[in-house]
Amino acid sequence: TPKGSCLESVKVAIDTGYRHIDGAFVYFNEHEVGQAIQEKIAEGRIKREDIFYCGKLWNTCHPPELVRPTLEKTLKILQLDYVDLYIIELPMAFKPGDAIYPRDENGKFIYHETDLCATWEAWQSLLEDPISTASNFNRRQLEMILNKPGLKYKPVSNQVECHPYFTQPKLLEFCRQHDIVIVGYSPLGTSRDETWVNVSSPPLLKDPVLNAIGKKYNKTAAQVALRFSIQRGVVVIPKSFNPQRIRENFQIFDFSLTEKEMKEIEALNKNVRYVELLM
Ligand code: A2P
């Protein structure tokens, strides 16, 4: 993000009423998020405990001995004493080291063999009052953790792509059965940045059904998409660096979709990911 835009956006978001902030070391703007939180605390607008901050353990930091130092580094960047949620960003590891995306001479990613259960254990032990959680885990990976001998803390949430074009019905059902909350990323269909987004899937917010339903309630397609997710019990983390759209995305608690509309939107599912994570 352009320097300073994250700082300003988080401040607008907090003023608007947002309290759940989703960040990561690998977004390279955690210092701005932390500064925004500190400024709002200093202004007296919020207390630290009002904020629910989610941080993420990057792929190069999976070896158990790196988990604690990595979290400590993140806390320092954020100027916070704790994060509310700390998730394994992706269920596979890269070679540890300074390179965030380590590649060999042929440009291929250099992976690293770690045991996901060992990473889980390392982190179980570092949190006094832990909320253990996962990201981009499929059913098999969640089951591996849930069935781990001596499991102390089970995953309580799983952050995955989720929106009307990728509704994740099976994973949602599995997670419901195990009291795992789905946190849906790209709830608006992403920024369609071709460097990391599969743009062959059509733009979500241009969808005629979402727009028609929006018209009925005097809402935008974005607001309908977000409302659809929260009505299914999916937590949404919409991203915007525009103050007007940050506010717009919060105006979703004054209307509700009928069962018929929910079904209509569910039927839009294309089972195609915008974020393919080919790595
Ligand atoms: P911008 O930052 O200019 O608002 P996602 O949350 O699915 O990752 O989508 C993020 C993208 O959606 C960003 O490009 C963001 O652009 C755009 N966006 C965010 N809110 C809205 C909105 N209410 N209407 C249209 N586009 C939006």
Coordinates of C-alpha atoms and ligand atoms in Angstrom, one line a residue:
T1 CA 0.0 0.0 0.0
P2 CA 1.2 3.5 -0.6
K3 CA 3.0 4.9 2.5
G4 CA 0.5 6.3 5.0
S5 CA -2.7 5.1 3.3
C6 CA -3.0 2.1 5.6
L7 CA -2.6 4.4 8.6
E8 CA -5.3 6.7 7.4
S9 CA -7.6 3.9 6.4
V10 CA -7.4 2.1 9.8
K11 CA -8.1 5.4 11.6
V12 CA -11.2 6.0 9.4
A13 CA -12.3 2.4 10.0
I14 CA -12.0 2.7 13.8
D15 CA -13.9 6.0 13.7
T16 CA -16.6 4.3 11.6
G17 CA -17.0 1.5 14.1
Y18 CA -14.8 -1.4 12.8
R19 CA -13.1 -3.3 15.6
H20 CA -11.8 -6.4 13.9
I21 CA -8.6 -5.7 12.0
D22 CA -7.0 -8.3 9.8
G23 CA -3.3 -7.9 9.3
A24 CA -0.1 -9.8 8.5
F25 CA 3.6 -9.3 8.6
V26 CA 3.7 -10.0 4.9
Y27 CA 1.4 -7.1 4.1
F28 CA 4.3 -4.8 5.2
N29 CA 2.1 -2.2 6.7
E30 CA 1.6 -3.6 10.2
H31 CA 3.6 -0.6 11.6
E32 CA 0.9 1.7 10.2
V33 CA -1.9 -0.4 11.6
G34 CA -0.3 -0.4 15.0
Q35 CA 0.2 3.4 14.8
A36 CA -3.4 3.9 13.9
I37 CA -4.5 1.8 16.9
Q38 CA -2.2 3.7 19.2
E39 CA -3.4 7.1 18.0
K40 CA -7.0 6.1 18.5
I41 CA -6.2 4.8 22.0
A42 CA -4.4 8.1 22.8
E43 CA -7.4 10.1 21.5
G44 CA -9.6 8.1 24.0
R45 CA -11.8 6.8 21.2
I46 CA -11.0 3.1 22.0
K47 CA -9.3 1.0 24.5
R48 CA -6.9 -1.8 23.4
E49 CA -9.4 -4.4 24.4
D50 CA -12.0 -3.0 22.1
I51 CA -9.8 -4.0 19.1
F52 CA -9.7 -7.6 17.8
Y53 CA -6.4 -7.8 15.9
C54 CA -5.6 -10.8 13.8
G55 CA -1.9 -11.3 12.9
K56 CA -0.4 -14.1 10.8
L57 CA 2.6 -16.4 10.9
W58 CA 4.3 -16.3 7.5
N59 CA 5.4 -19.4 5.6
T60 CA 9.1 -18.9 6.3
C61 CA 8.5 -19.1 10.1
H62 CA 6.9 -22.5 10.5
P63 CA 9.7 -24.3 12.3
P64 CA 8.5 -24.5 15.9
E65 CA 11.5 -22.6 17.3
L66 CA 10.7 -19.6 15.1
V67 CA 7.0 -19.3 16.2
R68 CA 7.6 -17.3 19.4
P69 CA 10.3 -14.9 18.0
T70 CA 8.1 -14.2 15.0
L71 CA 5.1 -13.3 17.1
E72 CA 7.4 -11.1 19.3
K73 CA 8.6 -9.3 16.2
T74 CA 5.1 -8.7 15.1
L75 CA 4.1 -7.3 18.5
K76 CA 7.0 -5.0 18.4
I77 CA 6.1 -3.7 14.9
L78 CA 2.5 -3.3 16.1
Q79 CA 3.5 -1.7 19.4
L80 CA 1.0 -4.1 21.1
D81 CA 1.3 -6.4 24.0
Y82 CA -0.8 -9.1 22.4
V83 CA -2.7 -10.0 19.3
D84 CA -6.2 -11.4 19.7
L85 CA -5.8 -14.0 17.0
Y86 CA -2.7 -15.4 15.5
I87 CA -3.0 -17.6 12.5
I88 CA -0.9 -19.9 10.4
E89 CA -1.3 -17.9 7.2
L90 CA -0.8 -20.9 4.8
P91 CA -0.6 -24.6 5.6
M92 CA 2.8 -25.1 3.9
A93 CA 6.3 -23.8 4.7
F94 CA 9.0 -22.0 2.8
K95 CA 12.7 -22.2 3.5
P96 CA 13.3 -20.0 6.6
G97 CA 15.5 -17.0 6.1
D98 CA 15.4 -13.4 5.0
A99 CA 13.8 -14.0 1.6
I100 CA 10.0 -13.8 2.1
Y101 CA 9.4 -15.7 -1.1
P102 CA 12.5 -17.8 -1.4
R103 CA 13.1 -19.1 -5.0
D104 CA 15.8 -21.3 -6.6
E105 CA 17.8 -20.3 -9.7
N106 CA 14.9 -21.5 -11.9
G107 CA 12.4 -19.3 -10.1
K108 CA 10.8 -22.1 -8.3
F109 CA 9.6 -21.6 -4.7
I110 CA 11.9 -23.3 -2.1
Y111 CA 9.7 -25.2 0.3
H112 CA 10.6 -26.5 3.7
E113 CA 9.6 -29.7 5.4
T114 CA 7.9 -28.9 8.7
D115 CA 5.2 -30.8 10.5
L116 CA 2.1 -28.6 10.7
C117 CA 1.2 -30.3 14.0
A118 CA 4.5 -29.3 15.4
T119 CA 4.0 -25.7 14.4
W120 CA 0.6 -25.9 16.1
E121 CA 2.1 -27.3 19.2
A122 CA 4.8 -24.6 19.4
W123 CA 2.1 -22.0 19.3
Q124 CA -0.2 -23.7 21.7
S125 CA 2.5 -23.4 24.2
L126 CA 3.3 -19.7 23.7
L127 CA -0.1 -18.3 24.4
E128 CA -1.5 -18.0 27.9
D129 CA -5.1 -17.4 26.8
P130 CA -4.9 -18.7 23.3
I131 CA -7.2 -18.5 20.4
S132 CA -5.7 -21.0 18.1
T133 CA -6.6 -20.8 14.6
A134 CA -5.8 -21.5 11.0
S135 CA -5.9 -20.1 7.6
N136 CA -6.4 -21.6 4.2
F137 CA -6.7 -25.0 5.8
N138 CA -8.8 -27.5 3.9
R139 CA -10.8 -30.2 5.6
R140 CA -8.0 -32.7 5.6
Q141 CA -5.6 -30.3 7.2
L142 CA -8.1 -29.3 9.9
E143 CA -8.8 -32.9 10.7
M144 CA -5.1 -33.5 11.1
I145 CA -5.0 -30.8 13.8
L146 CA -8.3 -31.9 15.4
N147 CA -7.1 -35.5 15.6
K148 CA -3.6 -34.6 16.8
P149 CA -2.8 -36.7 19.9
G150 CA -2.6 -34.4 23.0
L151 CA -4.3 -31.5 21.3
K152 CA -4.8 -28.8 23.9
Y153 CA -6.5 -26.1 21.8
K154 CA -8.5 -26.8 18.7
P155 CA -8.8 -24.4 15.8
V156 CA -11.5 -21.9 16.5
S157 CA -11.5 -20.2 13.1
N158 CA -10.3 -20.8 9.6
Q159 CA -9.7 -17.9 7.2
V160 CA -10.4 -18.8 3.6
E161 CA -11.7 -17.1 0.5
C162 CA -15.5 -16.9 0.7
H163 CA -18.1 -14.8 -1.2
P164 CA -21.1 -15.3 -3.4
Y165 CA -19.0 -16.7 -6.3
F166 CA -17.1 -19.1 -3.9
T167 CA -19.4 -20.0 -1.1
Q168 CA -17.5 -23.0 0.3
P169 CA -20.6 -24.9 1.3
K170 CA -18.8 -28.2 2.3
L171 CA -16.1 -26.5 4.3
L172 CA -18.6 -24.2 5.9
E173 CA -20.7 -27.3 7.0
F174 CA -17.6 -29.1 8.3
C175 CA -16.5 -26.1 10.3
R176 CA -20.0 -25.5 11.7
Q177 CA -19.9 -29.1 13.0
H178 CA -16.6 -28.4 14.8
D179 CA -17.4 -24.9 16.1
I180 CA -14.9 -23.4 13.7
V181 CA -15.8 -19.9 12.5
I182 CA -15.1 -19.2 8.9
V183 CA -13.5 -15.8 8.3
G184 CA -14.0 -15.0 4.6
Y185 CA -11.3 -13.1 2.8
S186 CA -11.9 -11.3 -0.5
P187 CA -15.6 -11.0 0.4
L188 CA -16.0 -8.4 -2.3
G189 CA -14.2 -10.4 -5.0
T190 CA -10.7 -8.9 -4.5
S191 CA -9.1 -5.9 -6.1
R192 CA -8.6 -7.9 -9.3
D193 CA -4.9 -7.3 -9.4
E194 CA -3.6 -9.6 -12.1
T195 CA -0.3 -10.2 -10.3
W196 CA -2.1 -12.4 -7.8
V197 CA -5.8 -12.7 -8.8
N198 CA -7.3 -15.1 -11.2
V199 CA -9.3 -12.5 -13.3
S200 CA -10.8 -15.1 -15.6
S201 CA -13.7 -15.3 -13.1
P202 CA -16.0 -12.3 -13.7
P203 CA -16.1 -9.3 -11.3
L204 CA -18.3 -10.1 -8.4
L205 CA -19.6 -6.6 -7.8
K206 CA -20.9 -6.4 -11.4
D207 CA -23.2 -9.4 -10.8
P208 CA -26.8 -8.6 -11.9
V209 CA -28.4 -10.5 -9.1
L210 CA -26.4 -8.7 -6.4
N211 CA -27.1 -5.3 -8.0
A212 CA -30.9 -6.0 -8.4
I213 CA -31.2 -7.1 -4.8
G214 CA -29.2 -4.0 -3.8
K215 CA -31.6 -1.8 -5.7
K216 CA -34.5 -3.1 -3.7
Y217 CA -32.9 -2.1 -0.4
N218 CA -31.1 1.0 -1.7
K219 CA -27.8 -0.8 -1.1
T220 CA -24.8 -1.5 -3.3
A221 CA -23.8 -4.9 -4.7
A222 CA -20.8 -4.7 -2.2
Q223 CA -23.2 -4.2 0.8
V224 CA -25.4 -7.1 -0.4
A225 CA -22.3 -9.4 -0.8
L226 CA -21.2 -8.6 2.7
R227 CA -24.7 -8.9 4.2
F228 CA -25.0 -12.3 2.5
S229 CA -21.8 -13.6 4.2
I230 CA -22.6 -12.4 7.7
Q231 CA -26.2 -13.8 7.4
R232 CA -24.5 -17.2 6.7
G233 CA -22.4 -16.8 9.8
V234 CA -19.3 -16.0 7.8
V235 CA -17.1 -13.2 9.3
V236 CA -16.1 -10.7 6.6
I237 CA -12.9 -8.7 6.3
P238 CA -13.5 -6.3 3.4
K239 CA -10.5 -4.3 2.3
S240 CA -10.7 -0.7 1.2
F241 CA -8.4 2.3 1.2
N242 CA -11.2 4.7 0.3
P243 CA -12.9 6.5 3.2
Q244 CA -16.3 6.5 1.5
R245 CA -16.2 2.8 0.7
I246 CA -14.9 2.0 4.2
R247 CA -18.0 3.6 5.6
E248 CA -20.2 2.0 2.9
N249 CA -19.0 -1.4 3.9
F250 CA -20.1 -0.9 7.5
Q251 CA -23.7 0.1 6.6
I252 CA -24.9 -3.5 6.4
F253 CA -26.6 -3.9 9.8
D254 CA -29.8 -2.0 8.9
F255 CA -31.3 -4.5 6.4
S256 CA -31.6 -8.2 6.0
L257 CA -31.9 -10.5 3.0
T258 CA -34.9 -12.8 2.8
E259 CA -34.5 -16.6 2.7
K260 CA -35.3 -16.5 -1.0
E261 CA -32.7 -13.9 -1.7
M262 CA -30.1 -15.8 0.3
K263 CA -30.9 -18.9 -1.9
E264 CA -30.6 -16.8 -5.1
I265 CA -27.2 -15.5 -4.1
E266 CA -26.1 -19.0 -3.0
A267 CA -26.9 -20.2 -6.5
L268 CA -24.3 -17.8 -7.9
N269 CA -21.5 -20.0 -6.6
K270 CA -19.1 -20.8 -9.4
N271 CA -16.6 -22.8 -7.3
V272 CA -13.8 -20.7 -8.8
R273 CA -11.2 -19.0 -6.6
Y274 CA -10.0 -15.5 -7.3
V275 CA -7.0 -16.2 -5.1
E276 CA -5.6 -19.4 -6.4
L277 CA -2.5 -19.5 -4.3
L278 CA -0.7 -21.5 -6.9
M279 CA 2.4 -21.6 -4.7
Ligands
A2P1 P1 -10.7 0.5 -2.8 O1 -9.6 0.3 -1.8 O2 -10.4 1.5 -3.8 O3 -12.1 0.7 -2.1 P2 -11.8 -7.6 -1.1 O4 -12.3 -7.0 0.2 O5 -12.7 -8.6 -1.7 O6 -10.4 -8.0 -1.1 O7 -11.9 -6.4 -2.2 C1 -11.1 -5.3 -2.1 C2 -11.3 -4.5 -3.4 O8 -12.6 -4.0 -3.4 C3 -10.4 -3.2 -3.4 O9 -10.0 -3.0 -4.7 C4 -11.3 -2.1 -3.0 O10 -10.9 -0.9 -3.6 C5 -12.7 -2.5 -3.5 N1 -13.8 -2.1 -2.7 C6 -13.9 -2.1 -1.4 N2 -15.1 -1.7 -1.0 C7 -15.8 -1.5 -2.1 C8 -17.2 -1.1 -2.3 N3 -18.0 -0.8 -1.3 N4 -17.5 -1.0 -3.6 C9 -16.7 -1.2 -4.7 N5 -15.4 -1.6 -4.5 C10 -15.0 -1.8 -3.2

